[in-house]
Short mmCIF file of C-alpha atoms and ligand atoms in Angstrom, two decimals:
data_model
loop_
_atom_site.label_atom_id
_atom_site.label_comp_id
_atom_site.label_asym_id
_atom_site.label_seq_id
_atom_site.Cartn_x
_atom_site.Cartn_y
_atom_site.Cartn_z
CA MET I 94 -17.60 25.06 -5.26
CA SER I 95 -15.12 26.38 -7.85
CA ALA I 96 -13.32 23.07 -8.28
CA ILE I 97 -16.46 21.31 -8.86
CA ALA I 98 -17.66 23.70 -11.39
CA THR I 99 -14.67 23.45 -13.71
CA GLU I 100 -14.65 19.72 -13.33
CA LYS I 101 -16.52 18.68 -16.57
CA SER I 102 -13.94 20.57 -19.15
CA SER I 103 -11.00 18.86 -17.85
CA ALA I 104 -12.65 15.47 -17.22
CA SER I 105 -13.95 15.27 -20.51
CA HIS I 106 -10.88 14.41 -22.47
CA ASP I 107 -8.50 11.50 -22.66
CA LEU I 108 -10.81 9.16 -20.34
CA ARG I 109 -11.81 5.62 -21.55
CA GLU I 110 -15.39 4.88 -22.93
CA THR I 111 -17.49 2.88 -20.40
CA ARG I 112 -17.18 -0.78 -21.15
CA GLU I 113 -17.10 -4.22 -19.38
CA TYR I 114 -13.64 -5.51 -18.55
CA ARG I 115 -12.96 -9.09 -18.25
CA ASN I 116 -10.49 -11.19 -16.23
CA TYR I 117 -7.17 -11.84 -17.40
CA ILE I 118 -6.34 -15.63 -17.08
CA ASN I 119 -3.69 -17.41 -18.89
CA GLY I 120 -3.14 -14.42 -21.13
CA GLU I 121 -6.68 -14.17 -22.10
CA TRP I 122 -9.47 -11.73 -21.28
CA VAL I 123 -12.36 -13.92 -20.17
CA ALA I 124 -15.73 -13.48 -18.73
CA SER I 125 -16.48 -14.81 -15.41
CA LYS I 126 -18.28 -18.16 -15.37
CA SER I 127 -20.83 -16.50 -12.93
CA GLY I 128 -22.18 -14.72 -15.82
CA LYS I 129 -22.27 -11.80 -13.53
CA THR I 130 -20.74 -8.37 -13.52
CA PHE I 131 -20.61 -5.54 -11.13
CA GLU I 132 -20.26 -1.67 -11.54
CA ASN I 133 -17.69 0.71 -10.54
CA ARG I 134 -18.51 4.26 -10.50
CA ASN I 135 -16.62 7.41 -9.92
CA PRO I 136 -16.58 8.66 -6.29
CA ALA I 137 -16.54 11.99 -7.19
CA ASN I 138 -19.51 11.95 -9.56
CA ASN I 139 -21.93 8.56 -9.19
CA ASP I 140 -23.32 9.51 -12.64
CA ASP I 141 -19.90 8.46 -14.35
CA LEU I 142 -19.90 4.86 -14.59
CA VAL I 143 -16.20 3.78 -14.98
CA GLY I 144 -16.77 0.28 -16.14
CA THR I 145 -18.49 -2.99 -15.50
CA PHE I 146 -16.26 -5.75 -14.13
CA GLN I 147 -16.49 -9.39 -13.50
CA GLU I 148 -18.15 -10.83 -10.38
CA SER I 149 -15.94 -13.69 -10.44
CA ASN I 150 -16.36 -16.86 -8.20
CA ALA I 151 -14.20 -19.59 -6.90
CA ASP I 152 -14.55 -21.37 -10.52
CA ASP I 153 -12.65 -18.51 -12.06
CA LEU I 154 -10.30 -18.23 -9.48
CA ASN I 155 -9.20 -21.68 -9.60
CA ALA I 156 -8.89 -21.24 -13.32
CA ALA I 157 -6.54 -18.34 -12.60
CA VAL I 158 -4.28 -20.44 -10.00
CA ASP I 159 -4.18 -23.40 -12.59
CA ALA I 160 -2.93 -21.25 -15.24
CA ALA I 161 -0.56 -19.57 -13.00
CA ASP I 162 0.46 -23.09 -11.76
CA ARG I 163 1.05 -24.34 -15.42
CA ALA I 164 3.28 -21.37 -16.14
CA TYR I 165 5.43 -21.59 -12.89
CA ASN I 166 7.97 -24.09 -14.02
CA ALA I 167 9.12 -22.30 -17.30
CA TRP I 168 8.83 -18.87 -15.41
CA ARG I 169 10.89 -20.29 -12.36
CA LEU I 170 13.73 -21.63 -14.73
CA THR I 171 13.92 -18.39 -17.03
CA PRO I 172 17.08 -16.50 -15.96
CA ALA I 173 16.21 -13.97 -13.33
CA PRO I 174 17.85 -11.11 -15.82
CA ARG I 175 15.50 -12.23 -18.24
CA ARG I 176 12.49 -12.15 -16.09
CA ALA I 177 13.74 -8.59 -15.27
CA ASP I 178 13.48 -7.67 -18.88
CA TYR I 179 9.70 -7.98 -18.94
CA ILE I 180 9.51 -6.21 -15.73
CA TYR I 181 11.63 -3.07 -17.22
CA ARG I 182 9.60 -3.07 -20.11
CA VAL I 183 6.40 -2.61 -18.08
CA GLY I 184 8.04 0.22 -16.18
CA GLU I 185 8.52 1.81 -19.73
CA ILE I 186 4.89 1.29 -20.75
CA LEU I 187 3.52 2.79 -17.28
CA LYS I 188 6.00 5.55 -17.96
CA ARG I 189 4.52 6.24 -21.56
CA ASP I 190 1.04 6.26 -20.33
CA LYS I 191 1.65 7.74 -16.78
CA ASP I 192 -0.86 10.73 -17.25
CA LYS I 193 -3.58 8.35 -18.84
CA ILE I 194 -3.34 5.88 -16.18
CA ALA I 195 -3.54 8.44 -13.57
CA ARG I 196 -6.44 9.98 -15.00
CA GLU I 197 -8.20 6.60 -15.07
CA MET I 198 -7.39 6.21 -11.55
CA THR I 199 -8.45 9.54 -10.10
CA ARG I 200 -11.84 8.78 -11.98
CA GLU I 201 -11.97 5.42 -10.29
CA MET I 202 -10.72 6.24 -6.55
CA GLY I 203 -11.07 9.99 -6.28
CA LYS I 204 -7.47 11.21 -5.17
CA VAL I 205 -6.26 14.13 -6.92
CA LEU I 206 -4.06 13.96 -10.28
CA GLN I 207 -0.92 14.85 -8.86
CA GLU I 208 -1.39 11.92 -6.38
CA THR I 209 -2.45 9.35 -8.86
CA ARG I 210 0.69 10.26 -11.07
CA GLY I 211 2.61 9.77 -7.97
CA ASP I 212 0.95 6.32 -7.59
CA VAL I 213 1.89 5.28 -10.99
CA GLN I 214 5.20 6.62 -10.64
CA GLU I 215 5.59 4.56 -7.59
CA ALA I 216 4.86 1.45 -9.69
CA ILE I 217 7.30 2.58 -12.29
CA ASP I 218 10.00 2.99 -9.46
CA MET I 219 8.85 -0.71 -8.28
CA ALA I 220 9.59 -1.94 -11.69
CA TYR I 221 13.01 -0.54 -11.92
CA LEU I 222 13.82 -1.64 -8.69
CA ALA I 223 12.65 -5.19 -9.19
CA ALA I 224 13.98 -5.06 -12.59
CA GLY I 225 17.57 -4.35 -11.18
CA GLU I 226 17.01 -7.24 -8.75
CA GLY I 227 17.39 -9.54 -11.49
CA ARG I 228 20.86 -8.95 -11.87
CA ARG I 229 21.22 -9.21 -7.93
CA LEU I 230 19.04 -11.43 -5.94
CA TYR I 231 21.92 -11.63 -3.41
CA GLY I 232 22.45 -14.71 -1.38
CA GLN I 233 25.81 -15.36 0.62
CA THR I 234 28.83 -17.32 0.18
CA THR I 235 30.52 -18.23 3.33
CA PRO I 236 33.72 -20.28 4.29
CA SER I 237 33.23 -23.82 5.35
CA GLU I 238 34.29 -25.05 8.73
CA LEU I 239 35.78 -27.83 6.70
CA PRO I 240 38.33 -27.94 3.91
CA ASN I 241 37.50 -28.23 0.13
CA LYS I 242 33.85 -27.63 0.87
CA PHE I 243 31.96 -24.55 -0.45
CA ASN I 244 28.74 -22.84 1.42
CA MET I 245 26.25 -20.59 -0.19
CA SER I 246 22.79 -19.54 0.16
CA VAL I 247 19.94 -18.72 -2.67
CA ARG I 248 16.57 -17.57 -2.76
CA MET I 249 14.29 -19.85 -4.21
CA PRO I 250 10.71 -19.09 -5.57
CA LEU I 251 7.57 -20.40 -3.76
CA GLY I 252 4.95 -21.15 -6.56
CA VAL I 253 1.93 -19.19 -7.22
CA ALA I 254 1.59 -16.01 -5.29
CA GLY I 255 -1.67 -15.11 -4.43
CA LEU I 256 -2.15 -11.24 -4.00
CA ILE I 257 -5.05 -9.24 -2.58
CA THR I 258 -4.73 -5.47 -3.02
CA PRO I 259 -6.51 -2.31 -1.82
CA TRP I 260 -7.99 0.48 -3.44
CA ASN I 261 -5.86 3.37 -1.87
CA PHE I 262 -2.86 2.74 -3.95
CA PRO I 263 -4.67 0.84 -6.92
CA ILE I 264 -1.48 0.56 -8.93
CA ALA I 265 1.50 1.00 -6.70
CA ILE I 266 0.51 -1.72 -4.22
CA PRO I 267 0.02 -4.26 -6.90
CA ALA I 268 3.32 -3.56 -8.39
CA TRP I 269 5.21 -3.65 -4.83
CA LYS I 270 3.83 -7.02 -4.31
CA GLY I 271 3.71 -8.42 -7.84
CA MET I 272 6.90 -7.26 -9.20
CA ALA I 273 8.85 -8.56 -6.17
CA ALA I 274 6.79 -11.98 -6.79
CA LEU I 275 7.67 -12.20 -10.46
CA ILE I 276 11.55 -11.36 -10.08
CA CYS I 277 11.85 -13.98 -7.59
CA GLY I 278 10.32 -16.42 -9.94
CA ASN I 279 6.87 -16.98 -8.83
CA THR I 280 3.54 -16.53 -10.96
CA VAL I 281 0.98 -14.39 -9.83
CA VAL I 282 -3.07 -14.22 -9.15
CA ILE I 283 -4.34 -10.94 -8.27
CA LYS I 284 -7.61 -10.03 -7.03
CA PRO I 285 -7.96 -6.31 -6.69
CA ALA I 286 -10.13 -4.17 -4.36
CA SER I 287 -13.56 -4.26 -6.08
CA LEU I 288 -13.51 -0.23 -5.82
CA THR I 289 -10.31 0.20 -8.21
CA PRO I 290 -10.14 -3.05 -10.47
CA LEU I 291 -9.59 -1.06 -13.58
CA SER I 292 -6.09 0.20 -12.13
CA VAL I 293 -5.24 -3.61 -12.00
CA VAL I 294 -6.58 -4.38 -15.46
CA MET I 295 -4.36 -1.51 -16.75
CA LEU I 296 -1.50 -2.82 -14.99
CA ALA I 297 -2.31 -6.06 -16.70
CA GLU I 298 -2.76 -4.59 -20.01
CA ALA I 299 0.95 -3.32 -19.53
CA PHE I 300 2.11 -6.92 -18.67
CA GLU I 301 0.35 -8.19 -21.99
CA GLU I 302 1.93 -5.54 -24.01
CA ALA I 303 5.46 -6.32 -22.43
CA GLY I 304 4.89 -9.93 -23.81
CA LEU I 305 4.88 -11.59 -20.33
CA PRO I 306 4.33 -15.44 -20.99
CA LYS I 307 0.93 -16.73 -20.49
CA GLY I 308 -0.29 -17.56 -17.22
CA VAL I 309 2.36 -15.75 -15.17
CA TRP I 310 0.03 -12.69 -14.51
CA ASN I 311 -3.35 -13.23 -13.86
CA VAL I 312 -6.24 -10.93 -12.58
CA VAL I 313 -9.76 -12.05 -11.17
CA THR I 314 -12.08 -9.46 -10.00
CA GLY I 315 -14.81 -9.69 -7.41
CA GLY I 316 -15.62 -9.94 -3.94
CA GLY I 317 -13.64 -11.12 -0.87
CA ARG I 318 -15.81 -14.16 -0.06
CA GLU I 319 -16.07 -15.30 -3.56
CA VAL I 320 -12.70 -14.78 -4.77
CA GLY I 321 -10.28 -13.88 -2.01
CA GLU I 322 -11.23 -17.16 0.16
CA PRO I 323 -11.02 -19.46 -2.48
CA MET I 324 -7.56 -17.91 -3.03
CA ILE I 325 -6.52 -18.45 0.43
CA GLN I 326 -7.79 -21.97 0.51
CA ASN I 327 -6.30 -23.22 -2.82
CA GLU I 328 -3.47 -25.37 -1.94
CA LYS I 329 -1.68 -24.55 -5.15
CA VAL I 330 -1.32 -21.00 -3.74
CA LYS I 331 1.93 -20.81 -1.58
CA VAL I 332 1.85 -17.61 -0.49
CA ILE I 333 -0.86 -14.61 0.26
CA SER I 334 0.07 -11.22 0.36
CA PHE I 335 -2.65 -9.02 1.67
CA THR I 336 -3.20 -5.10 2.27
CA GLY I 337 -6.19 -3.87 4.03
CA SER I 338 -7.59 -3.81 7.54
CA THR I 339 -6.53 -5.55 10.68
CA GLU I 340 -9.82 -7.32 11.05
CA VAL I 341 -9.57 -8.93 7.69
CA GLY I 342 -6.06 -9.76 7.97
CA ARG I 343 -6.65 -11.60 11.18
CA GLY I 344 -9.29 -13.58 9.55
CA ILE I 345 -7.02 -14.46 6.84
CA SER I 346 -4.26 -15.46 9.26
CA LYS I 347 -6.50 -17.80 10.69
CA MET I 348 -7.27 -19.22 7.31
CA CYS I 349 -3.93 -19.61 6.54
CA ALA I 350 -2.67 -21.11 10.01
CA PRO I 351 -3.74 -24.88 9.55
CA THR I 352 -1.66 -25.45 6.41
CA PHE I 353 1.23 -23.01 7.52
CA LYS I 354 0.60 -21.05 4.07
CA HIS I 355 3.04 -18.19 3.83
CA LEU I 356 1.34 -15.05 4.68
CA HIS I 357 2.26 -11.03 4.42
CA LEU I 358 -0.04 -8.82 6.05
CA GLU I 359 0.06 -5.04 5.70
CA MET I 360 -2.79 -3.54 7.86
CA GLY I 361 -3.87 -0.54 9.75
CA GLY I 362 -2.15 2.29 11.09
CA LYS I 363 -2.45 5.38 13.46
CA ASN I 364 0.27 7.35 12.34
CA ILE I 365 1.51 10.16 14.45
CA ILE I 366 3.36 13.73 14.00
CA MET I 367 5.23 14.71 17.09
CA VAL I 368 5.64 18.48 17.17
CA MET I 369 8.47 19.68 19.79
CA ASP I 370 8.71 23.35 21.17
CA ASP I 371 11.71 24.07 19.07
CA ALA I 372 10.23 22.91 15.78
CA ASP I 373 9.65 25.21 12.70
CA VAL I 374 5.85 25.22 13.23
CA ASP I 375 5.19 26.41 9.79
CA LEU I 376 7.04 23.13 8.61
CA ALA I 377 5.17 21.21 10.64
CA VAL I 378 1.92 22.52 9.67
CA ASP I 379 2.71 22.05 6.17
CA GLY I 380 3.80 18.28 6.85
CA ALA I 381 0.43 17.65 8.91
CA LEU I 382 -1.72 19.24 6.33
CA TRP I 383 -0.14 17.07 3.70
CA GLY I 384 0.08 13.91 5.84
CA ALA I 385 -3.37 14.24 7.33
CA PHE I 386 -5.41 15.13 4.06
CA GLY I 387 -3.15 13.77 1.18
CA THR I 388 -5.40 10.99 -0.46
CA ALA I 389 -8.15 12.35 1.75
CA GLY I 390 -6.37 10.93 4.46
CA GLN I 391 -6.94 7.43 2.97
CA ARG I 392 -3.43 6.26 3.31
CA CYS I 393 -2.23 3.50 5.83
CA THR I 394 0.48 6.08 6.56
CA ALA I 395 -1.87 9.05 7.04
CA THR I 396 -1.10 11.54 9.62
CA SER I 397 -4.27 10.71 11.83
CA ARG I 398 -2.73 12.08 15.05
CA ILE I 399 -0.62 15.07 15.91
CA THR I 400 0.84 15.64 19.31
CA VAL I 401 2.13 19.36 20.17
CA HIS I 402 4.46 20.46 22.73
CA LYS I 403 2.13 22.95 25.22
CA LYS I 404 4.63 25.82 24.42
CA VAL I 405 3.51 25.73 20.44
CA TYR I 406 0.24 24.05 20.64
CA ASP I 407 -1.92 27.32 20.38
CA GLU I 408 -0.14 28.46 17.59
CA PHE I 409 0.09 25.14 15.63
CA VAL I 410 -3.58 24.37 16.12
CA GLU I 411 -4.60 27.78 14.90
CA LYS I 412 -2.45 27.56 11.88
CA LEU I 413 -3.33 24.05 10.97
CA ALA I 414 -7.04 24.76 11.11
CA LYS I 415 -6.81 27.76 8.95
CA ARG I 416 -4.96 25.77 6.49
CA ALA I 417 -7.42 22.87 6.54
CA LYS I 418 -10.38 25.16 6.03
CA ALA I 419 -8.62 26.73 2.99
CA LEU I 420 -8.25 23.39 1.24
CA ARG I 421 -10.28 23.10 -1.92
CA VAL I 422 -12.22 19.88 -1.86
CA GLY I 423 -13.49 18.93 -5.30
CA ASN I 424 -13.12 16.43 -8.26
CA GLY I 425 -9.37 15.15 -8.43
CA LEU I 426 -9.49 15.42 -12.28
CA ASP I 427 -9.54 19.27 -11.76
CA GLU I 428 -5.84 20.55 -11.35
CA LYS I 429 -7.09 22.98 -8.85
CA THR I 430 -8.49 20.64 -6.60
CA ASP I 431 -6.59 20.02 -3.13
CA MET I 432 -8.50 16.96 -1.82
CA GLY I 433 -10.90 14.64 -3.55
CA PRO I 434 -13.66 12.75 -2.30
CA ASN I 435 -13.95 9.63 -0.02
CA VAL I 436 -13.73 6.43 -2.21
CA SER I 437 -17.17 5.12 -1.18
CA ASP I 438 -20.33 5.81 0.70
CA SER I 439 -19.37 3.57 3.47
CA GLN I 440 -16.12 5.28 3.76
CA LEU I 441 -17.90 8.38 4.01
CA LYS I 442 -20.02 7.15 6.76
CA THR I 443 -17.46 5.83 8.89
CA VAL I 444 -15.83 9.20 8.64
CA GLN I 445 -19.15 10.89 9.75
CA GLU I 446 -19.45 8.39 12.46
CA TYR I 447 -16.09 9.29 13.85
CA VAL I 448 -16.46 12.94 13.74
CA GLY I 449 -19.91 12.25 15.95
CA ILE I 450 -17.70 10.09 18.06
CA GLY I 451 -14.94 12.84 18.60
CA THR I 452 -17.88 15.35 19.32
CA ASN I 453 -19.33 13.27 21.95
CA GLU I 454 -15.91 12.46 23.60
CA GLY I 455 -15.52 16.35 24.17
CA ALA I 456 -12.96 17.20 21.40
CA THR I 457 -12.96 20.55 20.03
CA LEU I 458 -13.85 20.60 16.25
CA VAL I 459 -11.55 23.39 14.99
CA ALA I 460 -11.78 22.68 11.17
CA GLY I 461 -14.37 20.85 9.02
CA GLY I 462 -16.90 18.22 10.46
CA LYS I 463 -19.37 18.04 7.63
CA ALA I 464 -20.04 16.20 4.66
CA LEU I 465 -20.47 18.37 1.64
CA THR I 466 -23.62 17.45 0.03
CA ASP I 467 -24.65 20.97 -1.91
CA GLY I 468 -24.97 20.65 -5.76
CA GLU I 469 -22.45 18.66 -7.55
CA TYR I 470 -20.95 17.60 -4.31
CA GLY I 471 -24.11 15.37 -3.62
CA LYS I 472 -23.06 13.16 -6.58
CA GLY I 473 -20.03 12.09 -4.62
CA PHE I 474 -18.60 11.31 -1.22
CA PHE I 475 -17.11 14.46 -0.13
CA HIS I 476 -16.13 15.35 3.29
CA GLN I 477 -14.67 18.65 4.66
CA PRO I 478 -10.94 18.20 5.86
CA THR I 479 -11.51 18.02 9.74
CA VAL I 480 -9.30 18.69 12.44
CA PHE I 481 -10.10 17.98 16.21
CA ALA I 482 -8.04 19.79 18.97
CA ASP I 483 -7.91 19.01 22.66
CA VAL I 484 -7.98 15.29 22.07
CA LYS I 485 -6.91 12.99 24.72
CA PRO I 486 -4.89 10.18 24.00
CA THR I 487 -7.70 7.59 25.44
CA MET I 488 -10.48 8.86 23.00
CA ARG I 489 -11.44 6.52 20.40
CA ILE I 490 -10.65 9.24 17.74
CA ALA I 491 -7.10 9.03 18.85
CA GLN I 492 -6.89 5.26 19.09
CA GLU I 493 -8.77 3.83 16.04
CA GLU I 494 -7.92 3.86 12.19
CA ILE I 495 -10.51 6.19 10.60
CA PHE I 496 -9.14 6.24 7.00
CA GLY I 497 -10.47 9.39 6.13
CA PRO I 498 -9.82 13.42 6.13
CA VAL I 499 -9.98 13.52 10.14
CA THR I 500 -6.67 14.26 12.18
CA ALA I 501 -6.72 14.42 16.01
CA VAL I 502 -4.48 17.14 17.90
CA MET I 503 -3.31 16.47 21.28
CA LYS I 504 -1.31 18.51 23.67
CA CYS I 505 1.66 17.30 25.47
CA ASP I 506 3.96 18.79 27.94
CA SER I 507 7.18 16.94 27.14
CA PHE I 508 9.33 14.92 24.68
CA GLU I 509 8.75 11.98 26.84
CA GLU I 510 5.12 12.19 26.87
CA ALA I 511 5.06 12.73 23.11
CA ILE I 512 7.02 9.30 22.57
CA GLU I 513 4.32 7.82 25.06
CA ILE I 514 1.48 9.21 23.36
CA GLY I 515 3.06 8.04 20.22
CA ASN I 516 3.67 4.68 21.30
CA GLY I 517 0.30 4.21 22.98
CA VAL I 518 -1.74 2.75 20.06
CA ARG I 519 -2.29 -0.86 18.99
CA TYR I 520 -0.78 0.21 15.44
CA GLY I 521 3.14 0.72 14.52
CA LEU I 522 3.33 1.69 10.95
CA SER I 523 4.60 5.21 10.73
CA SER I 524 5.66 8.36 12.97
CA SER I 525 7.49 11.41 12.78
CA ILE I 526 9.10 14.22 14.74
CA TYR I 527 9.63 18.13 14.04
CA THR I 528 12.27 19.27 15.98
CA ARG I 529 15.48 21.03 15.43
CA ASP I 530 17.36 19.13 18.28
CA ILE I 531 19.50 16.59 16.97
CA ASN I 532 19.62 14.48 20.18
CA LYS I 533 15.61 14.47 20.52
CA ALA I 534 15.52 13.55 16.91
CA TYR I 535 17.89 10.49 17.28
CA THR I 536 16.25 9.46 20.70
CA ALA I 537 12.80 9.48 18.92
CA MET I 538 14.14 7.56 15.87
CA ARG I 539 15.50 4.71 18.48
CA ASP I 540 12.55 4.69 20.64
CA MET I 541 9.39 4.99 18.40
CA TYR I 542 8.34 1.35 17.68
CA THR I 543 7.12 1.72 14.04
CA GLY I 544 8.22 0.25 11.16
CA ILE I 545 8.64 3.75 9.42
CA PHE I 546 10.05 6.94 11.06
CA TYR I 547 10.36 10.35 9.73
CA VAL I 548 12.25 13.70 10.88
CA ASN I 549 10.99 16.72 9.85
CA ALA I 550 8.60 15.45 7.34
CA PRO I 551 5.16 13.85 7.72
CA THR I 552 4.02 10.32 8.22
CA ILE I 553 3.56 9.63 4.39
CA GLY I 554 6.07 9.49 1.57
CA ALA I 555 7.72 6.12 1.77
CA GLU I 556 10.12 5.31 -1.39
CA VAL I 557 10.08 1.92 -2.73
CA HIS I 558 13.83 0.88 -2.38
CA LEU I 559 13.23 0.86 1.69
CA PRO I 560 11.10 -1.85 3.50
CA PHE I 561 7.59 -0.80 3.77
CA GLY I 562 5.36 -1.91 7.04
CA GLY I 563 4.80 -1.95 10.57
CA THR I 564 5.01 -3.36 13.93
CA LYS I 565 2.23 -4.64 16.26
CA GLU I 566 -1.20 -4.92 14.70
CA THR I 567 -0.12 -3.27 11.66
CA GLY I 568 1.71 -6.42 10.17
CA ASN I 569 3.24 -9.69 11.06
CA GLY I 570 6.69 -9.32 10.89
CA HIS I 571 7.07 -8.92 6.99
CA ARG I 572 7.70 -6.00 4.78
CA GLU I 573 7.18 -5.18 1.38
CA ALA I 574 9.02 -3.30 -1.18
CA GLY I 575 12.81 -2.87 -1.00
CA VAL I 576 15.27 -5.72 -0.78
CA ALA I 577 13.16 -7.06 2.19
CA GLY I 578 10.14 -7.60 -0.04
CA LEU I 579 11.80 -10.22 -1.71
CA ASP I 580 11.73 -12.10 1.57
CA VAL I 581 8.07 -12.76 1.37
CA PHE I 582 8.25 -14.36 -2.09
CA SER I 583 11.31 -16.72 -1.79
CA GLU I 584 12.66 -19.18 0.60
CA TRP I 585 16.24 -19.42 1.66
CA LYS I 586 17.90 -22.78 0.48
CA SER I 587 21.58 -23.49 1.89
CA ILE I 588 23.78 -25.23 -0.24
CA TYR I 589 26.99 -27.18 0.79
CA VAL I 590 28.99 -28.22 -1.87
CA ASP I 591 31.70 -31.07 -0.78
CA TYR I 592 34.70 -31.31 -3.17
CA SER I 593 37.00 -33.18 -0.83
CA GLY I 594 36.10 -36.66 -2.10
CA SER I 595 35.68 -37.90 1.27
CA LEU I 596 33.12 -37.97 3.91
CA GLN I 597 33.52 -34.98 6.16
CA ARG I 598 31.33 -34.47 9.35
CA ALA I 599 30.26 -31.01 10.13
CA GLN I 600 30.98 -30.39 13.86
CA ILE I 601 32.71 -33.59 14.09
CA ASP I 602 35.65 -33.70 11.92
CA THR I 603 36.63 -30.12 12.67
CA GLU I 604 40.21 -29.84 14.04
CA GLU I 605 40.12 -28.62 17.61
CA ILE I 606 42.45 -25.84 18.50
C1 UN1 Y 926 -0.32 3.15 1.86
O1 UN1 Y 926 -0.73 4.10 2.78
O2 UN1 Y 926 -1.04 1.95 1.98
O3 UN1 Y 926 4.37 6.22 1.93
C2 UN1 Y 926 0.88 3.02 0.94
C3 UN1 Y 926 3.43 6.46 1.41
C4 UN1 Y 926 3.04 6.02 -0.02
C5 UN1 Y 926 2.64 4.53 0.08
C6 UN1 Y 926 1.40 4.65 1.09
N1 UN1 Y 926 4.35 5.73 -0.82
O4 UN1 Y 926 2.68 7.18 2.00
#
C-alpha cells in the first residue's frame, strides 16, 4: 500500500484545475450543440474529476468535417515543407510540456509517469519524423519506354481524414495518425476515446499554439455511436483510421464497404514471447515482466502469452511469478509505482472474468489473480499482476485478447512447437524470441506471421520510424507510423509527360528488338 499512501504529496502539484473542456472546431473552442457533457475521472482515484467534456452529436461532427473540408484546399496547396514547419513546432511544444502533459495523462488513464512520458515522447518522435517527411514524401521517377517522355509518381492527399483513437496511447496514436495525415496534405477530424479526451485536447492546444491554420485540425469528443458513426458515414470524410477492438473494427469495415471509403484498422493482439532452452532466462523474465505488465497489460502489443521450452520452464515460471508478485501497484503519479490501475471498471471486470475463465479451464494461478480493493485501492480499478502457468494453447486465456495485467505461460517441447503455438491465434501483431542461437532467431524471424518481431526483447517497444501494425485479424493490410503510414493518407498518382511533340502510343510505338 505504500505506493498509494504517498500518492497525495506527488499528485497534488502541477495538475490542472478541474474544468469543462470544449470541442475544437475551425480553430475555436466550442460547446456541443447537444448541451450535454460527460465526466472523465482518474482511474486510480475516482474522487478525482479530471474534467468534463462535450458529449457531442452528429451536428458537432458534421460542423467539424465542414470546417476541415473548407480548410482542405489551402492546406493541400501549402508546400509540404511549410506544412512540416507547423508539425515541427508542435514537436517542440510537446517537448517543452512533456512532463506536464504526462502528468495529466497519468491522471486521465492511469499508466505510470515513466510510461506517459514515453507516450508523449512517441508523439514528439512522430512530429519530427513527419516534419522530416515534408522534405521527402518521395515518389518515383522512372525511364519511359518511349523517347522524349518523362514518368513519375507522386503522393496526393485524400481530403478530410477521420481519426478514431484509443485510450491506451492517448497522445502517441493520435500523433501517428494525425501527423501522417497532415504532412500528406489532408485535414483532420479526430474523435478521441471517451476515457482519454484530455490528452487529445492537449494535443489540439499544441497545434493551436503552433499557429496551424483554422480548420486543419479539429477535435470532437463523445461516443462511438454519436460521433464515430456520423464520421464514418459523412461522405466528405475520405479516409478513416481506427485503433481499437477487432469487433468494433469489423463493424466499421462494413460501414465503409458500400462507398469504398478508405479505411485503416489497427486492432487486437495476442502477442507471444517464445523462450528457448538456450535463452538467458533472467533476461527473458525481465522482458516478460515489462511486456506483460507495462501499461498494466493494456497495450495492443502486450505480452499476453509466453511459451517456454520444457528444459527452462520451471525456472522461468518460478522467477516470473516471484517478480510479478513484487511489483508495486498503485497510483501512476507516484514515481515508486511499477504498475497503475486498469483504465475503467469495465476493463477491470473483463480482467476478473478472464481470471475466472483461466481458473476454470484448469490453468495454475502462480501470481496475482485478484482485484485490489482495500483502503485507497477501493477508489480505483486496480488488479494484481497475474500469471497463469500450465496453460494449454487452446484455452481461452491463450486465445483471446484480455487487455489487462494477465499473462498465460505454456510449456513447449521444441522450437518448432513454439512457432506453431505462436502462430496459432487469430491475431498477428507482435511476437518475440529469446535465444542465443542465431539460426533459431532467423528462422523465427522468417516464420512468425506477425507485423512486428523482436529478438531478445519483449513484444512491446515499437519505434515510430518503422511500420506499426499486424496481420490476420489485427489489421486490414495497412500500417501506421514509418513511411508506410503515409500510404494510408495518400494515393499514388502516376504522371507521364510526353515532350516529343507527337503522339506516341505506349506498348505499340515501342521498337521491337
Ligand atoms: C499500442 O499498444 O496500441 O510498441 C501501441 C509499443 C508502443 C506502442 C504501442 N510503442 O508498445
